[in-house]
Amino acid sequence: TLTGLMRPESGTITYAGQPVGDRDSAVAHGIVLIPQDNGVAASLTAYENVLIPLIGNGTGPEEAAERAVDALERVGLAGQVNQLVEELSGGQQQRVAIARGLAQKGSVLLADEITSELDAANREKVLELLHAEAWRGAAVVFATHDLEAAGACDARLHLVDGAAEYIGR
């Protein structure tokens, strides 16, 4: 896959003319994944869950701290920055994962069912944030069963039995 987590059954995946064969090369190309299961560490705070990947990817500590706080504020979690993730609701945990993805400022943002745990107001906020990422120049791809969320996309593909069908805008 584009995130380097699974190998394709055949062929190769390239981005910007370069092969993306493993997680390290995906990260080096600025490919960011926001997984369906949110992938946050329950024993860390919301802030730490956003901060640590930034530092791990080479962002300086001061910039990482600013980006972490900013991303958490943008997803509506300013009041939960120092709260342990295990104390947050499912929707709040999902927003921590979204903040983590947004803070990385990737060139490609892959989001898997990221609105499934969100109420209507937070879903709209997240869709606006994804549009902002696209306007910033990132390629934003997300999988969803949410027809309203899909309707907010600039282009849509329908996946059936592993084959993609372009259904337009």
PDB file of C-alpha atoms in Angstrom:
ATOM      1  CA  THR A   1       0.000   0.000   0.000  1.00  0.00           C
ATOM      2  CA  LEU A   2       0.987   3.637  -0.191  1.00  0.00           C
ATOM      3  CA  THR A   3       1.822   3.658   3.501  1.00  0.00           C
ATOM      4  CA  GLY A   4       4.274   0.793   3.164  1.00  0.00           C
ATOM      5  CA  LEU A   5       2.391  -1.339   5.687  1.00  0.00           C
ATOM      6  CA  MET A   6       1.505  -4.068   3.179  1.00  0.00           C
ATOM      7  CA  ARG A   7       3.199  -5.243   0.025  1.00  0.00           C
ATOM      8  CA  PRO A   8       1.139  -5.218  -3.181  1.00  0.00           C
ATOM      9  CA  GLU A   9       0.305  -8.641  -4.611  1.00  0.00           C
ATOM     10  CA  SER A  10       1.863  -7.555  -7.884  1.00  0.00           C
ATOM     11  CA  GLY A  11       3.518  -4.500  -9.369  1.00  0.00           C
ATOM     12  CA  THR A  12       5.056  -1.591  -7.513  1.00  0.00           C
ATOM     13  CA  ILE A  13       3.789   1.588  -5.953  1.00  0.00           C
ATOM     14  CA  THR A  14       5.535   4.827  -6.805  1.00  0.00           C
ATOM     15  CA  TYR A  15       5.030   8.358  -5.614  1.00  0.00           C
ATOM     16  CA  ALA A  16       6.692  11.336  -7.296  1.00  0.00           C
ATOM     17  CA  GLY A  17       8.557   8.853  -9.484  1.00  0.00           C
ATOM     18  CA  GLN A  18      10.114   7.018  -6.537  1.00  0.00           C
ATOM     19  CA  PRO A  19       9.190   3.548  -5.260  1.00  0.00           C
ATOM     20  CA  VAL A  20       7.345   3.339  -1.961  1.00  0.00           C
ATOM     21  CA  GLY A  21       8.213  -0.115  -0.732  1.00  0.00           C
ATOM     22  CA  ASP A  22       8.192   0.161   3.044  1.00  0.00           C
ATOM     23  CA  ARG A  23       7.061   2.330   5.929  1.00  0.00           C
ATOM     24  CA  ASP A  24      10.345   4.270   6.062  1.00  0.00           C
ATOM     25  CA  SER A  25      10.151   5.257   2.396  1.00  0.00           C
ATOM     26  CA  ALA A  26       6.487   6.225   2.793  1.00  0.00           C
ATOM     27  CA  VAL A  27       7.386   8.510   5.708  1.00  0.00           C
ATOM     28  CA  ALA A  28      10.318   9.946   3.746  1.00  0.00           C
ATOM     29  CA  HIS A  29       7.890  10.828   0.929  1.00  0.00           C
ATOM     30  CA  GLY A  30       5.547  12.599   3.349  1.00  0.00           C
ATOM     31  CA  ILE A  31       2.807   9.981   3.189  1.00  0.00           C
ATOM     32  CA  VAL A  32       0.715  10.130   6.371  1.00  0.00           C
ATOM     33  CA  LEU A  33      -1.852   7.542   7.474  1.00  0.00           C
ATOM     34  CA  ILE A  34      -4.754   8.168   9.824  1.00  0.00           C
ATOM     35  CA  PRO A  35      -5.952   4.619  10.550  1.00  0.00           C
ATOM     36  CA  GLN A  36      -9.518   3.522  11.192  1.00  0.00           C
ATOM     37  CA  ASP A  37      -8.670   2.134  14.627  1.00  0.00           C
ATOM     38  CA  ASN A  38      -7.042   5.502  15.479  1.00  0.00           C
ATOM     39  CA  GLY A  39      -3.728   3.915  16.548  1.00  0.00           C
ATOM     40  CA  VAL A  40      -3.252   6.215  19.528  1.00  0.00           C
ATOM     41  CA  ALA A  41      -1.370   5.122  22.657  1.00  0.00           C
ATOM     42  CA  ALA A  42      -3.867   4.958  25.524  1.00  0.00           C
ATOM     43  CA  SER A  43      -1.222   5.503  28.219  1.00  0.00           C
ATOM     44  CA  LEU A  44      -0.038   8.806  26.707  1.00  0.00           C
ATOM     45  CA  THR A  45      -1.726  12.195  26.731  1.00  0.00           C
ATOM     46  CA  ALA A  46      -3.381  13.611  23.638  1.00  0.00           C
ATOM     47  CA  TYR A  47      -0.436  16.015  23.327  1.00  0.00           C
ATOM     48  CA  GLU A  48       2.176  13.247  23.590  1.00  0.00           C
ATOM     49  CA  ASN A  49       0.364  11.192  20.936  1.00  0.00           C
ATOM     50  CA  VAL A  50       0.722  14.089  18.490  1.00  0.00           C
ATOM     51  CA  LEU A  51       4.165  15.289  19.624  1.00  0.00           C
ATOM     52  CA  ILE A  52       6.157  12.036  19.658  1.00  0.00           C
ATOM     53  CA  PRO A  53       5.679  11.106  15.967  1.00  0.00           C
ATOM     54  CA  LEU A  54       6.701  14.631  14.969  1.00  0.00           C
ATOM     55  CA  ILE A  55       9.946  14.411  16.922  1.00  0.00           C
ATOM     56  CA  GLY A  56      10.487  10.872  15.631  1.00  0.00           C
ATOM     57  CA  ASN A  57      10.221  12.169  12.067  1.00  0.00           C
ATOM     58  CA  GLY A  58      12.870  14.831  12.696  1.00  0.00           C
ATOM     59  CA  THR A  59      10.823  17.900  13.605  1.00  0.00           C
ATOM     60  CA  GLY A  60      12.615  20.050  16.178  1.00  0.00           C
ATOM     61  CA  PRO A  61      11.157  19.981  19.707  1.00  0.00           C
ATOM     62  CA  GLU A  62       9.917  23.583  19.735  1.00  0.00           C
ATOM     63  CA  GLU A  63       8.244  23.351  16.323  1.00  0.00           C
ATOM     64  CA  ALA A  64       6.824  19.924  17.206  1.00  0.00           C
ATOM     65  CA  ALA A  65       5.297  21.344  20.392  1.00  0.00           C
ATOM     66  CA  GLU A  66       3.693  24.231  18.490  1.00  0.00           C
ATOM     67  CA  ARG A  67       2.340  21.956  15.765  1.00  0.00           C
ATOM     68  CA  ALA A  68       0.969  19.461  18.300  1.00  0.00           C
ATOM     69  CA  VAL A  69      -0.931  22.098  20.274  1.00  0.00           C
ATOM     70  CA  ASP A  70      -2.181  23.785  17.084  1.00  0.00           C
ATOM     71  CA  ALA A  71      -3.456  20.511  15.607  1.00  0.00           C
ATOM     72  CA  LEU A  72      -5.252  19.546  18.817  1.00  0.00           C
ATOM     73  CA  GLU A  73      -6.866  22.985  18.956  1.00  0.00           C
ATOM     74  CA  ARG A  74      -7.988  22.688  15.317  1.00  0.00           C
ATOM     75  CA  VAL A  75      -9.822  19.422  16.042  1.00  0.00           C
ATOM     76  CA  GLY A  76     -11.496  20.942  19.103  1.00  0.00           C
ATOM     77  CA  LEU A  77      -9.387  19.308  21.813  1.00  0.00           C
ATOM     78  CA  ALA A  78      -7.693  22.356  23.357  1.00  0.00           C
ATOM     79  CA  GLY A  79      -9.165  21.403  26.735  1.00  0.00           C
ATOM     80  CA  GLN A  80      -7.939  17.809  26.537  1.00  0.00           C
ATOM     81  CA  VAL A  81      -4.301  18.424  25.537  1.00  0.00           C
ATOM     82  CA  ASN A  82      -2.906  16.984  28.785  1.00  0.00           C
ATOM     83  CA  GLN A  83      -5.561  14.322  29.297  1.00  0.00           C
ATOM     84  CA  LEU A  84      -4.666  10.640  28.965  1.00  0.00           C
ATOM     85  CA  VAL A  85      -6.109   9.168  25.800  1.00  0.00           C
ATOM     86  CA  GLU A  86      -7.643   6.263  27.742  1.00  0.00           C
ATOM     87  CA  GLU A  87      -9.847   8.834  29.513  1.00  0.00           C
ATOM     88  CA  LEU A  88     -11.200  10.237  26.229  1.00  0.00           C
ATOM     89  CA  SER A  89     -14.325   9.137  24.364  1.00  0.00           C
ATOM     90  CA  GLY A  90     -14.016   7.195  21.110  1.00  0.00           C
ATOM     91  CA  GLY A  91     -14.726  10.326  19.085  1.00  0.00           C
ATOM     92  CA  GLN A  92     -12.129  12.313  21.016  1.00  0.00           C
ATOM     93  CA  GLN A  93      -9.566   9.550  20.493  1.00  0.00           C
ATOM     94  CA  GLN A  94     -10.311   9.645  16.773  1.00  0.00           C
ATOM     95  CA  ARG A  95      -9.745  13.400  16.777  1.00  0.00           C
ATOM     96  CA  VAL A  96      -6.371  12.883  18.501  1.00  0.00           C
ATOM     97  CA  ALA A  97      -5.420  10.563  15.627  1.00  0.00           C
ATOM     98  CA  ILE A  98      -6.633  13.152  13.113  1.00  0.00           C
ATOM     99  CA  ALA A  99      -4.628  15.874  14.883  1.00  0.00           C
ATOM    100  CA  ARG A 100      -1.553  13.627  14.746  1.00  0.00           C
ATOM    101  CA  GLY A 101      -1.987  13.223  10.997  1.00  0.00           C
ATOM    102  CA  LEU A 102      -2.622  16.919  10.372  1.00  0.00           C
ATOM    103  CA  ALA A 103       0.371  17.999  12.471  1.00  0.00           C
ATOM    104  CA  GLN A 104       2.707  16.025  10.218  1.00  0.00           C
ATOM    105  CA  LYS A 105       1.830  18.241   7.229  1.00  0.00           C
ATOM    106  CA  GLY A 106       2.301  15.401   4.771  1.00  0.00           C
ATOM    107  CA  SER A 107       2.249  15.657   1.013  1.00  0.00           C
ATOM    108  CA  VAL A 108      -0.251  12.761   0.946  1.00  0.00           C
ATOM    109  CA  LEU A 109      -2.835  12.203   3.667  1.00  0.00           C
ATOM    110  CA  LEU A 110      -4.528   8.795   3.711  1.00  0.00           C
ATOM    111  CA  ALA A 111      -7.498   8.580   6.064  1.00  0.00           C
ATOM    112  CA  ASP A 112      -9.439   5.384   6.723  1.00  0.00           C
ATOM    113  CA  GLU A 113     -13.014   5.832   8.010  1.00  0.00           C
ATOM    114  CA  ILE A 114     -11.982   8.823  10.107  1.00  0.00           C
ATOM    115  CA  THR A 115     -15.500  10.224  10.510  1.00  0.00           C
ATOM    116  CA  SER A 116     -17.082   6.989  11.781  1.00  0.00           C
ATOM    117  CA  GLU A 117     -16.712   7.875  15.502  1.00  0.00           C
ATOM    118  CA  LEU A 118     -17.609  11.563  15.147  1.00  0.00           C
ATOM    119  CA  ASP A 119     -20.816  13.465  15.775  1.00  0.00           C
ATOM    120  CA  ALA A 120     -22.188  15.690  12.995  1.00  0.00           C
ATOM    121  CA  ALA A 121     -20.486  18.901  14.162  1.00  0.00           C
ATOM    122  CA  ASN A 122     -17.069  17.284  14.516  1.00  0.00           C
ATOM    123  CA  ARG A 123     -17.483  15.449  11.214  1.00  0.00           C
ATOM    124  CA  GLU A 124     -18.040  18.787   9.481  1.00  0.00           C
ATOM    125  CA  LYS A 125     -15.027  20.291  11.238  1.00  0.00           C
ATOM    126  CA  VAL A 126     -12.817  17.367  10.155  1.00  0.00           C
ATOM    127  CA  LEU A 127     -14.036  17.574   6.557  1.00  0.00           C
ATOM    128  CA  GLU A 128     -13.169  21.290   6.564  1.00  0.00           C
ATOM    129  CA  LEU A 129      -9.697  20.450   7.886  1.00  0.00           C
ATOM    130  CA  LEU A 130      -9.206  17.850   5.137  1.00  0.00           C
ATOM    131  CA  HIS A 131     -10.231  20.426   2.537  1.00  0.00           C
ATOM    132  CA  ALA A 132      -7.706  22.842   4.060  1.00  0.00           C
ATOM    133  CA  GLU A 133      -5.011  20.189   3.657  1.00  0.00           C
ATOM    134  CA  ALA A 134      -5.946  19.827  -0.010  1.00  0.00           C
ATOM    135  CA  TRP A 135      -5.862  23.608  -0.474  1.00  0.00           C
ATOM    136  CA  ARG A 136      -2.408  23.556   1.161  1.00  0.00           C
ATOM    137  CA  GLY A 137      -1.361  21.244  -1.678  1.00  0.00           C
ATOM    138  CA  ALA A 138      -1.606  17.815  -0.078  1.00  0.00           C
ATOM    139  CA  ALA A 139      -3.282  14.930  -1.849  1.00  0.00           C
ATOM    140  CA  VAL A 140      -6.060  13.803   0.497  1.00  0.00           C
ATOM    141  CA  VAL A 141      -7.499  10.323   0.066  1.00  0.00           C
ATOM    142  CA  PHE A 142      -9.985   8.861   2.474  1.00  0.00           C
ATOM    143  CA  ALA A 143     -12.078   5.736   2.624  1.00  0.00           C
ATOM    144  CA  THR A 144     -15.597   6.079   3.977  1.00  0.00           C
ATOM    145  CA  HIS A 145     -19.019   4.488   4.089  1.00  0.00           C
ATOM    146  CA  ASP A 146     -20.450   7.889   5.042  1.00  0.00           C
ATOM    147  CA  LEU A 147     -22.301   9.119   1.944  1.00  0.00           C
ATOM    148  CA  GLU A 148     -22.430  12.716   3.197  1.00  0.00           C
ATOM    149  CA  ALA A 149     -18.667  12.735   3.770  1.00  0.00           C
ATOM    150  CA  ALA A 150     -18.106  11.189   0.337  1.00  0.00           C
ATOM    151  CA  GLY A 151     -20.323  13.873  -1.171  1.00  0.00           C
ATOM    152  CA  ALA A 152     -17.957  16.543   0.163  1.00  0.00           C
ATOM    153  CA  CYS A 153     -15.072  15.151  -1.909  1.00  0.00           C
ATOM    154  CA  ASP A 154     -13.788  16.682  -5.131  1.00  0.00           C
ATOM    155  CA  ALA A 155     -13.667  13.260  -6.796  1.00  0.00           C
ATOM    156  CA  ARG A 156     -14.891   9.794  -5.825  1.00  0.00           C
ATOM    157  CA  LEU A 157     -13.941   6.212  -6.531  1.00  0.00           C
ATOM    158  CA  HIS A 158     -16.216   3.298  -5.735  1.00  0.00           C
ATOM    159  CA  LEU A 159     -14.401   0.098  -4.723  1.00  0.00           C
ATOM    160  CA  VAL A 160     -16.029  -3.208  -5.590  1.00  0.00           C
ATOM    161  CA  ASP A 161     -14.213  -6.522  -5.155  1.00  0.00           C
ATOM    162  CA  GLY A 162     -10.827  -4.816  -5.162  1.00  0.00           C
ATOM    163  CA  ALA A 163     -11.442  -2.813  -8.332  1.00  0.00           C
ATOM    164  CA  ALA A 164     -11.822   0.978  -8.379  1.00  0.00           C
ATOM    165  CA  GLU A 165     -14.486   2.651 -10.483  1.00  0.00           C
ATOM    166  CA  TYR A 166     -14.334   6.421 -10.978  1.00  0.00           C
ATOM    167  CA  ILE A 167     -17.772   7.901 -10.320  1.00  0.00           C
ATOM    168  CA  GLY A 168     -16.898  11.542 -10.705  1.00  0.00           C
ATOM    169  CA  ARG A 169     -17.295  14.626  -8.651  1.00  0.00           C
TER     170      ARG A 169
END
